[in-house]
Short mmCIF file of C-alpha atoms in Angstrom, two decimals:
data_model
loop_
_atom_site.label_atom_id
_atom_site.label_comp_id
_atom_site.label_asym_id
_atom_site.label_seq_id
_atom_site.Cartn_x
_atom_site.Cartn_y
_atom_site.Cartn_z
CA GLN C 817 0.00 0.00 0.00
CA LYS C 818 1.32 3.42 -0.96
CA GLU C 819 1.62 5.95 1.84
CA VAL C 820 -0.41 8.58 -0.04
CA GLU C 821 -2.76 7.41 -2.77
CA GLN C 822 -4.56 9.35 -5.45
CA ASN C 823 -6.38 8.32 -8.60
CA SER C 824 -4.15 9.24 -11.50
CA GLY C 825 -7.07 10.34 -13.67
CA PRO C 826 -7.55 12.07 -15.92
CA LEU C 827 -10.60 13.49 -14.24
CA SER C 828 -12.57 15.28 -16.91
CA VAL C 829 -15.21 17.85 -15.93
CA PRO C 830 -17.12 20.46 -17.92
CA GLU C 831 -16.48 24.13 -17.34
CA GLY C 832 -18.55 25.42 -14.43
CA ALA C 833 -18.88 22.04 -12.73
CA ILE C 834 -17.47 20.94 -9.39
CA ALA C 835 -14.28 18.90 -9.55
CA SER C 836 -13.72 16.50 -6.66
CA LEU C 837 -10.22 15.19 -6.01
CA ASN C 838 -9.56 12.55 -3.39
CA CYS C 839 -6.56 11.33 -1.45
CA THR C 840 -6.07 8.63 1.17
CA TYR C 841 -3.07 8.23 3.45
CA SER C 842 -1.68 5.44 5.57
CA ASP C 843 -0.38 7.14 8.74
CA ARG C 844 -3.19 7.65 11.25
CA GLY C 845 -0.94 10.04 13.22
CA SER C 846 -0.48 12.57 10.41
CA GLN C 847 -1.41 16.15 11.29
CA SER C 848 -0.52 18.28 8.25
CA PHE C 849 -2.03 18.00 4.79
CA PHE C 850 -1.45 20.01 1.65
CA TRP C 851 -2.79 20.31 -1.87
CA TYR C 852 -0.40 21.48 -4.56
CA ARG C 853 -1.28 22.33 -8.16
CA GLN C 854 1.27 21.58 -10.87
CA TYR C 855 0.90 22.77 -14.43
CA SER C 856 2.71 20.76 -17.08
CA GLY C 857 6.42 21.55 -17.04
CA LYS C 858 6.12 23.78 -13.98
CA SER C 859 6.83 23.44 -10.28
CA PRO C 860 4.22 22.57 -7.65
CA GLU C 861 2.47 25.53 -6.06
CA LEU C 862 0.58 25.35 -2.80
CA ILE C 863 -3.14 26.00 -3.04
CA MET C 864 -4.46 24.68 0.28
CA SER C 865 -3.23 23.47 3.64
CA ILE C 866 -5.46 21.82 6.23
CA TYR C 867 -4.72 20.61 9.73
CA SER C 868 -8.08 20.02 11.44
CA ASN C 869 -11.02 17.78 10.66
CA GLY C 870 -13.73 19.40 8.59
CA ASP C 871 -13.80 21.85 5.71
CA LYS C 872 -11.54 24.76 4.87
CA GLU C 873 -12.62 27.13 2.15
CA ASP C 874 -10.51 29.54 0.11
CA GLY C 875 -12.28 31.11 -2.83
CA ARG C 876 -13.37 28.38 -5.23
CA PHE C 877 -11.34 25.76 -3.37
CA THR C 878 -12.49 23.69 -0.40
CA ALA C 879 -10.28 21.18 1.36
CA GLN C 880 -11.95 18.49 3.43
CA LEU C 881 -10.19 16.37 6.05
CA ASN C 882 -11.43 13.26 7.82
CA LYS C 883 -8.68 11.88 10.02
CA ALA C 884 -10.77 8.94 11.26
CA SER C 885 -11.20 7.71 7.69
CA GLN C 886 -7.72 8.90 6.66
CA TYR C 887 -8.77 10.83 3.63
CA VAL C 888 -8.43 14.37 2.43
CA SER C 889 -10.21 15.84 -0.55
CA LEU C 890 -10.18 18.98 -2.64
CA LEU C 891 -13.28 20.46 -4.24
CA ILE C 892 -12.99 23.03 -6.99
CA ARG C 893 -16.23 24.90 -7.63
CA ASP C 894 -17.05 26.59 -10.92
CA SER C 895 -14.16 24.79 -12.62
CA GLN C 896 -12.34 26.75 -15.30
CA PRO C 897 -10.13 25.55 -18.15
CA SER C 898 -7.26 27.27 -16.31
CA ASP C 899 -7.74 24.74 -13.49
CA SER C 900 -6.54 21.98 -15.83
CA ALA C 901 -3.41 20.69 -14.10
CA THR C 902 -2.14 17.87 -11.94
CA TYR C 903 -3.13 18.12 -8.29
CA LEU C 904 -0.75 16.66 -5.74
CA CYS C 905 -1.82 15.62 -2.28
CA ALA C 906 0.97 15.80 0.32
CA VAL C 907 0.98 14.55 3.91
CA VAL C 908 3.58 14.97 6.65
CA MET C 909 4.47 11.57 8.08
CA PHE C 910 6.99 10.24 10.51
CA SER C 911 8.73 7.43 8.68
CA GLY C 912 12.24 6.01 8.63
CA GLY C 913 13.20 7.97 11.75
CA TYR C 914 12.26 11.45 10.58
CA ASN C 915 9.34 13.60 9.53
CA LYS C 916 8.91 13.94 5.81
CA LEU C 917 6.44 15.30 3.30
CA ILE C 918 5.01 12.38 1.32
CA PHE C 919 3.44 13.18 -2.01
CA GLY C 920 0.85 11.24 -3.92
CA ALA C 921 1.49 10.64 -7.60
CA GLY C 922 -1.13 13.25 -8.46
CA THR C 923 -4.51 13.42 -10.19
CA ARG C 924 -4.67 15.02 -13.60
CA LEU C 925 -7.68 17.30 -13.99
CA ALA C 926 -8.99 18.36 -17.39
CA VAL C 927 -11.68 21.04 -17.54
CA HIS C 928 -13.27 21.24 -20.96
CA PRO C 929 -15.25 24.23 -22.28
CA ASP S 225 10.47 39.69 -3.91
CA ALA S 226 11.91 36.65 -2.21
CA GLU S 227 12.28 33.64 -4.43
CA ILE S 228 13.91 30.29 -4.97
CA THR S 229 15.92 29.67 -8.12
CA GLN S 230 17.53 26.61 -9.65
CA SER S 231 20.25 26.26 -12.25
CA PRO S 232 20.69 24.98 -14.80
CA ARG S 233 17.09 24.53 -15.91
CA HIS S 234 18.07 21.79 -18.34
CA LYS S 235 21.14 19.58 -18.32
CA ILE S 236 22.28 16.69 -20.48
CA THR S 237 25.24 14.69 -19.24
CA GLU S 238 26.90 11.33 -19.73
CA THR S 239 26.97 8.32 -17.48
CA GLY S 240 29.75 8.52 -14.92
CA ARG S 241 30.15 12.29 -14.91
CA GLN S 242 29.80 14.38 -11.79
CA VAL S 243 26.96 16.87 -11.94
CA THR S 244 26.01 19.66 -9.54
CA LEU S 245 22.59 21.28 -9.50
CA ALA S 246 22.31 24.64 -7.81
CA CYS S 247 19.52 25.89 -5.57
CA HIS S 248 19.41 29.41 -4.18
CA GLN S 249 16.69 30.96 -2.03
CA THR S 250 16.25 34.49 -0.79
CA TRP S 251 13.46 33.70 1.68
CA ASN S 252 16.06 33.36 4.45
CA HIS S 253 14.57 29.96 5.22
CA ASN S 254 16.61 27.61 7.37
CA ASN S 255 15.03 24.52 5.85
CA MET S 256 15.78 23.31 2.34
CA PHE S 257 14.88 20.13 0.50
CA TRP S 258 15.73 18.32 -2.72
CA TYR S 259 13.17 16.14 -4.48
CA ARG S 260 13.08 14.21 -7.71
CA GLN S 261 9.91 13.72 -9.70
CA ASP S 262 9.35 10.74 -11.94
CA LEU S 263 6.22 9.64 -13.76
CA GLY S 264 4.07 7.50 -11.51
CA HIS S 265 6.11 8.18 -8.38
CA GLY S 266 5.26 11.72 -7.47
CA LEU S 267 7.91 13.70 -5.63
CA ARG S 268 10.47 11.79 -3.58
CA LEU S 269 12.83 13.31 -1.03
CA ILE S 270 16.55 13.04 -1.77
CA HIS S 271 18.21 15.14 0.95
CA TYR S 272 17.23 17.89 3.30
CA SER S 273 18.87 20.47 5.54
CA TYR S 274 17.56 22.25 8.62
CA GLY S 275 20.36 24.79 8.82
CA VAL S 276 23.93 25.66 7.93
CA HIS S 277 26.20 22.61 8.07
CA ASP S 278 23.18 20.34 8.67
CA THR S 279 22.40 17.71 6.01
CA ASN S 280 20.24 14.60 6.16
CA LYS S 281 19.40 11.72 3.85
CA GLY S 282 15.95 11.29 2.44
CA GLU S 283 14.33 8.21 1.02
CA VAL S 284 16.25 8.12 -2.29
CA SER S 285 19.67 9.49 -1.32
CA ASP S 286 21.95 6.85 -2.86
CA GLY S 287 24.24 8.44 -5.47
CA TYR S 288 23.53 12.01 -4.30
CA SER S 289 25.18 14.37 -1.84
CA VAL S 290 24.53 17.89 -0.55
CA SER S 291 26.41 20.47 1.46
CA ARG S 292 25.13 23.56 3.26
CA SER S 293 27.72 26.28 3.81
CA ASN S 294 25.27 29.19 4.05
CA THR S 295 21.56 29.80 4.52
CA GLU S 296 20.80 30.61 0.88
CA ASP S 297 22.26 27.64 -1.02
CA LEU S 298 21.90 23.86 -1.07
CA PRO S 299 23.70 22.39 -4.09
CA LEU S 300 22.91 18.80 -5.05
CA THR S 301 25.75 16.69 -6.45
CA LEU S 302 25.44 13.49 -8.42
CA GLU S 303 28.80 11.90 -7.83
CA SER S 304 28.72 9.56 -10.83
CA ALA S 305 25.61 10.11 -12.91
CA ALA S 306 23.57 7.06 -13.90
CA SER S 307 20.73 6.73 -16.40
CA SER S 308 18.39 5.97 -13.50
CA GLN S 309 18.99 9.52 -12.29
CA THR S 310 17.32 11.01 -15.35
CA SER S 311 14.52 12.98 -13.76
CA VAL S 312 13.17 16.41 -12.90
CA TYR S 313 14.74 17.80 -9.74
CA PHE S 314 13.01 20.29 -7.49
CA CYS S 315 14.46 22.28 -4.66
CA ALA S 316 12.14 23.56 -1.92
CA SER S 317 12.40 25.62 1.23
CA SER S 318 10.29 26.33 4.27
CA ASP S 319 10.48 28.61 7.28
CA ALA S 320 10.13 25.76 9.79
CA PRO S 321 11.20 22.12 9.91
CA LEU S 322 8.69 19.37 9.37
CA THR S 323 7.17 18.26 12.66
CA SER S 324 4.72 15.62 13.77
CA GLY S 325 2.37 18.42 14.65
CA ARG S 326 1.44 21.31 12.38
CA SER S 327 3.99 21.83 9.62
CA ASN S 328 4.37 24.87 7.41
CA GLU S 329 4.24 24.69 3.66
CA GLN S 330 7.22 24.26 1.38
CA PHE S 331 7.88 26.57 -1.55
CA PHE S 332 9.31 25.04 -4.70
CA GLY S 333 11.86 26.23 -7.23
CA PRO S 334 11.24 25.99 -11.00
CA GLY S 335 12.99 22.64 -11.38
CA THR S 336 15.93 21.22 -13.31
CA ARG S 337 15.36 18.63 -16.01
CA LEU S 338 18.37 16.29 -16.03
CA THR S 339 19.03 13.73 -18.72
CA VAL S 340 21.80 11.17 -18.27
CA LEU S 341 22.83 9.44 -21.50
#
């Protein structure tokens, strides 16, 4: 089992729809969770961080965390073609004797007009 | 504006050569990280540093080394490049070390695409 798992996609949604991206993680003790967006050929950029159970909203983005079920999700409302990118879920875990940021392989999102 | 830069942006080298990738940040962050990104694997940690003269191995450190002589720079050296090290390399920095509690976000440089022939 991978430490952080995401569906690779592509997830295809029409413009204006809600895109739902999901991530599960293996370490029940994890406390810090991040969503990064990565355009093709570019570096990851942070779009959301979440630390507590529940929802966190920032503009069109909502991160949802459920530590009991060990999943974190990202909702993008009113999806735009400019949201087409790969979304990386990242979780801080203690593994191998140190804390590290573990990334999922990413979900590719395609928003079509 | 503070930033993090990497050089070169693209590099082609031959098997067995030594290669150094530069990373420079002006955030004044103590914490710096090197990752590699390969299709299907996401980002994997190579080395990290929590301050000057501090370096630590990550999960895929074999064949790589780093040194930290000042706050701003963390160069990554491939001692004898191998074809398996063909990848995209990202440097990142943060203002606090990763902890088991709340951790701050990492900011990424633009990346270096390395090809080993």
